[in-house]
Short mmCIF file of C-alpha atoms in Angstrom, two decimals:
data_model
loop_
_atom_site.label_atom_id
_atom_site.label_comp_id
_atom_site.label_asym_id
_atom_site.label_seq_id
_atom_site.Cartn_x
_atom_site.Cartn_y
_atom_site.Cartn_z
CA UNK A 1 0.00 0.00 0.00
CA UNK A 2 2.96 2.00 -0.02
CA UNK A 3 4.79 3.80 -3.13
CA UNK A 4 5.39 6.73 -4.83
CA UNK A 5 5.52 7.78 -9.17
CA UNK A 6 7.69 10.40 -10.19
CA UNK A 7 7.20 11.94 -13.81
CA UNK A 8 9.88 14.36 -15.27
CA UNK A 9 10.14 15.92 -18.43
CA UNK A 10 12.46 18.82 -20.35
CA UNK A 11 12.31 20.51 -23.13
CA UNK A 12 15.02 23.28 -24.52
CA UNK A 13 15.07 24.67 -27.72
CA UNK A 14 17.78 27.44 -28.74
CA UNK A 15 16.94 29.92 -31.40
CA UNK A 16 19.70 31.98 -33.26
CA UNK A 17 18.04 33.76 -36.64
CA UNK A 18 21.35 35.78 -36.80
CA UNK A 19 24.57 37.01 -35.09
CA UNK A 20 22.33 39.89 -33.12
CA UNK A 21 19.96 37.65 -31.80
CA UNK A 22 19.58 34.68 -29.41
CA UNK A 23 16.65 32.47 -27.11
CA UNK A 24 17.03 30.45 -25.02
CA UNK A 25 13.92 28.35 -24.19
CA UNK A 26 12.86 26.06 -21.67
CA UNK A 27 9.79 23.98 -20.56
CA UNK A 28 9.84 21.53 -17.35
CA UNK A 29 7.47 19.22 -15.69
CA UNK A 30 7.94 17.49 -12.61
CA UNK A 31 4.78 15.25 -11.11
CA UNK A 32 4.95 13.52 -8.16
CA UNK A 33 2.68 10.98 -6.13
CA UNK A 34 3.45 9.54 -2.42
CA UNK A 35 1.16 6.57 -1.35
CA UNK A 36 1.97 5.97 2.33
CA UNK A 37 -0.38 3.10 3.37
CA UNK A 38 -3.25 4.47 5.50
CA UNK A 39 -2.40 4.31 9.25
CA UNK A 40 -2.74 8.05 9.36
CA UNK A 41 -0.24 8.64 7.03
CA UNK A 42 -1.45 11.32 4.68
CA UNK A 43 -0.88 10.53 0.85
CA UNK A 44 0.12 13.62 -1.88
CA UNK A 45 0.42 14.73 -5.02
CA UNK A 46 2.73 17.35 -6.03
CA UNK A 47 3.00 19.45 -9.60
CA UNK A 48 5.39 21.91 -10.65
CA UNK A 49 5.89 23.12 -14.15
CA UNK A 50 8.10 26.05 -15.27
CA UNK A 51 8.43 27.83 -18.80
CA UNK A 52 11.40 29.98 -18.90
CA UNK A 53 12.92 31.90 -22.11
CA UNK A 54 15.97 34.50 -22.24
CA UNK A 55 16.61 36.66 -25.07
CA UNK A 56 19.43 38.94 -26.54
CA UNK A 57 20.01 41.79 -28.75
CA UNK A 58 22.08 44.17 -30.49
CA UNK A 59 21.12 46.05 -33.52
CA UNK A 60 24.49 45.42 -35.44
CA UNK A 61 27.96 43.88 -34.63
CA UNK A 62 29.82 47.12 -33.02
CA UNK A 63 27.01 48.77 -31.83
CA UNK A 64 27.57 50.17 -28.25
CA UNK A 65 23.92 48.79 -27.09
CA UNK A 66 23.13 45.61 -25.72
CA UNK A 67 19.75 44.58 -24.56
CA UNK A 68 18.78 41.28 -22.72
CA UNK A 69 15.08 40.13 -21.31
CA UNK A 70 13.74 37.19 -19.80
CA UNK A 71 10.17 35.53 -18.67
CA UNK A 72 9.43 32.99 -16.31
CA UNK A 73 5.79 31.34 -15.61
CA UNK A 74 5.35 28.69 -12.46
CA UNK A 75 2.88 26.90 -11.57
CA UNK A 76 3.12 24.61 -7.93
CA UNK A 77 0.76 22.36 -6.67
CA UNK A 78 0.96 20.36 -3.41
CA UNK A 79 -2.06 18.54 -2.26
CA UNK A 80 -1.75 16.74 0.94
CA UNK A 81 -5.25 15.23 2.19
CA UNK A 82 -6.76 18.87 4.09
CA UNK A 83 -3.48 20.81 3.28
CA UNK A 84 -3.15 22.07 -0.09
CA UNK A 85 -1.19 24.90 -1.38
CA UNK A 86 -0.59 26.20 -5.03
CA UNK A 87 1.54 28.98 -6.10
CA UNK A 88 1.70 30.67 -9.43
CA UNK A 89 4.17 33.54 -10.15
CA UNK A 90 5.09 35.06 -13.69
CA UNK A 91 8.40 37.37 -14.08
CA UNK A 92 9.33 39.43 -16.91
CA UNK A 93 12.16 41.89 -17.35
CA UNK A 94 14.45 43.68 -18.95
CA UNK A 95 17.94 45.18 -18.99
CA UNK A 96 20.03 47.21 -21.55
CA UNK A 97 23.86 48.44 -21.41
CA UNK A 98 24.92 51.25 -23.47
CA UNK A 99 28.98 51.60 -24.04
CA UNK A 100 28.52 55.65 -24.02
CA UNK A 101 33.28 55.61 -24.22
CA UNK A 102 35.60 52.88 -24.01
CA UNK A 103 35.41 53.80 -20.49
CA UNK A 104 32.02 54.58 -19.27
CA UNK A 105 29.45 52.07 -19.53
CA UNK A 106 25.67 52.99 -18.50
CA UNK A 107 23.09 50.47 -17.98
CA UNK A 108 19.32 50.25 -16.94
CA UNK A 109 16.60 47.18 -15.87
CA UNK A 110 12.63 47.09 -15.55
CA UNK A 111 10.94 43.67 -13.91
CA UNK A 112 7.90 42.95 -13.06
CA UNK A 113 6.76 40.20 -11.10
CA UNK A 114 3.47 38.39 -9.81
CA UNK A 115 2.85 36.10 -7.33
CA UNK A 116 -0.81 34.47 -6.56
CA UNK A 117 -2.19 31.92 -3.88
CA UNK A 118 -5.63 31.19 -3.51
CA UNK A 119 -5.51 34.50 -1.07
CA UNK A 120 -3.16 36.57 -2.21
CA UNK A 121 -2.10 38.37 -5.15
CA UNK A 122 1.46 40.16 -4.82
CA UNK A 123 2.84 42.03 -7.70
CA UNK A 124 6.53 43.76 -7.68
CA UNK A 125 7.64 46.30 -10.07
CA UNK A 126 11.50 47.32 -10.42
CA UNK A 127 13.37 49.70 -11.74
CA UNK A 128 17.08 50.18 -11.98
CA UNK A 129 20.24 52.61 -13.76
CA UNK A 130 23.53 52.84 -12.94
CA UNK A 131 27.03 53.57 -14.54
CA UNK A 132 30.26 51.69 -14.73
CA UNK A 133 33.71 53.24 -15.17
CA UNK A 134 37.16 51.59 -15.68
CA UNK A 135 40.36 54.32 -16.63
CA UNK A 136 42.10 53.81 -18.87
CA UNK A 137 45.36 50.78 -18.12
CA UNK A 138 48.30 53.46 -17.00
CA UNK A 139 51.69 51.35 -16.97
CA UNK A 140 53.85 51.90 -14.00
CA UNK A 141 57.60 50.12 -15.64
CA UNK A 142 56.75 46.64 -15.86
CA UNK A 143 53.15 46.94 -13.68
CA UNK A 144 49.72 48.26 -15.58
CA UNK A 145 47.40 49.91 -13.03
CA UNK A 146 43.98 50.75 -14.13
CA UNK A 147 41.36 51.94 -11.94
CA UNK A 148 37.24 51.46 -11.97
CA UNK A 149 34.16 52.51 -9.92
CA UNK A 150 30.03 52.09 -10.40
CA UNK A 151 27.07 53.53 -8.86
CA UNK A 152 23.88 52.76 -9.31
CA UNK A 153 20.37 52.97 -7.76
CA UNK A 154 16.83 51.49 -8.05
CA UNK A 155 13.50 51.44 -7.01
CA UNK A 156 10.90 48.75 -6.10
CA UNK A 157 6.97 49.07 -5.61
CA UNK A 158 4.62 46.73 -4.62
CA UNK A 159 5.23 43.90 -2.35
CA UNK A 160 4.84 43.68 1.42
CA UNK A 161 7.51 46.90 1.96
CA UNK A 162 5.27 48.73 -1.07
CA UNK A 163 8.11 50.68 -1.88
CA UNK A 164 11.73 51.09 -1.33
CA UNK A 165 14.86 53.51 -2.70
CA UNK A 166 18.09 52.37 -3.09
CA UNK A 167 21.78 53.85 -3.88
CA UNK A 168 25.17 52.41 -4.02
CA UNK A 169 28.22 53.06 -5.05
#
């Protein structure tokens, strides 16, 4: 009376139309079923399947920008005789970097991202920019020295803290 079945499955699949632009796909399964005999033992059933893809751009071979976005859709299940739960989120974002000098590098990220139970609903937008600087390599006899700082700063919304600032540098 005792047992359990486990079910998993992948799929990938990897697109490249051109230099400029590439996806990476992905789609998972994972099922699950315990059987633990009666005796108060409490049989479940478990389900979790994911479909994630991630993307990247440029608009020609030198150019300075570079974008990159990504999505990701769950879906969790647990049912345990009176205790269930289930969980569904979705994700998206974006980011872009923009090589403004050899030096000086600025970049920039949106996200969004839901979360839902059966008595809840929690979404999260983000927002970020910041800037990246290296000097230039300054040789010292035999050494080369360079230097490099960033800053950068964001802001969330939503959530349980409903909105937060940050800096760093």
């Amino acid at each position: 009376d005792q047992g359990s079945d486990l079910l998993r499955a992948t799929a990938r699949y990897s697109w490249r139309p051109d230099a400029l632009v590439t996806s990476e796909n992905m789609l998972s399964m994972n099922f699950s079923r315990q059987e633990n005999g009666g005796g108060g033992a409490i049989d479940s059933n478990t389900r979790f399947l994911q479909a994630n893809s991630f993307s990247t751009w440029r608009p020609d071979e030198d150019s300075p920008l570079f974008v990159t976005g990504n999505a990701r859709l769950t879906d969790f299940n647990v049912d345990a005789g009176p205790d269930a739960l289930a969980i569904r989120t979705a994700t998206v974002a974006a980011n872009a970097s923009y090589k403004l000098t050899e030096q000086l590098s600025l970049t920039a990220g949106l996200s969004a991202n839901v979360a839902s139970t059966a008595s809840d609903t929690t979404l999260v937008l983000a927002e970020t920019a910041g800037a990246n600087y290296s000097s230039e390599e300054i040789k010292l006899g035999r050494a080369v020295y360079s230097w490099s700082g960033a800053a950068s700063g964001g802001n969330q919304s939503g959530g349980k803290e409903m909105s937060r600032f940050f800096a760093e540098t």
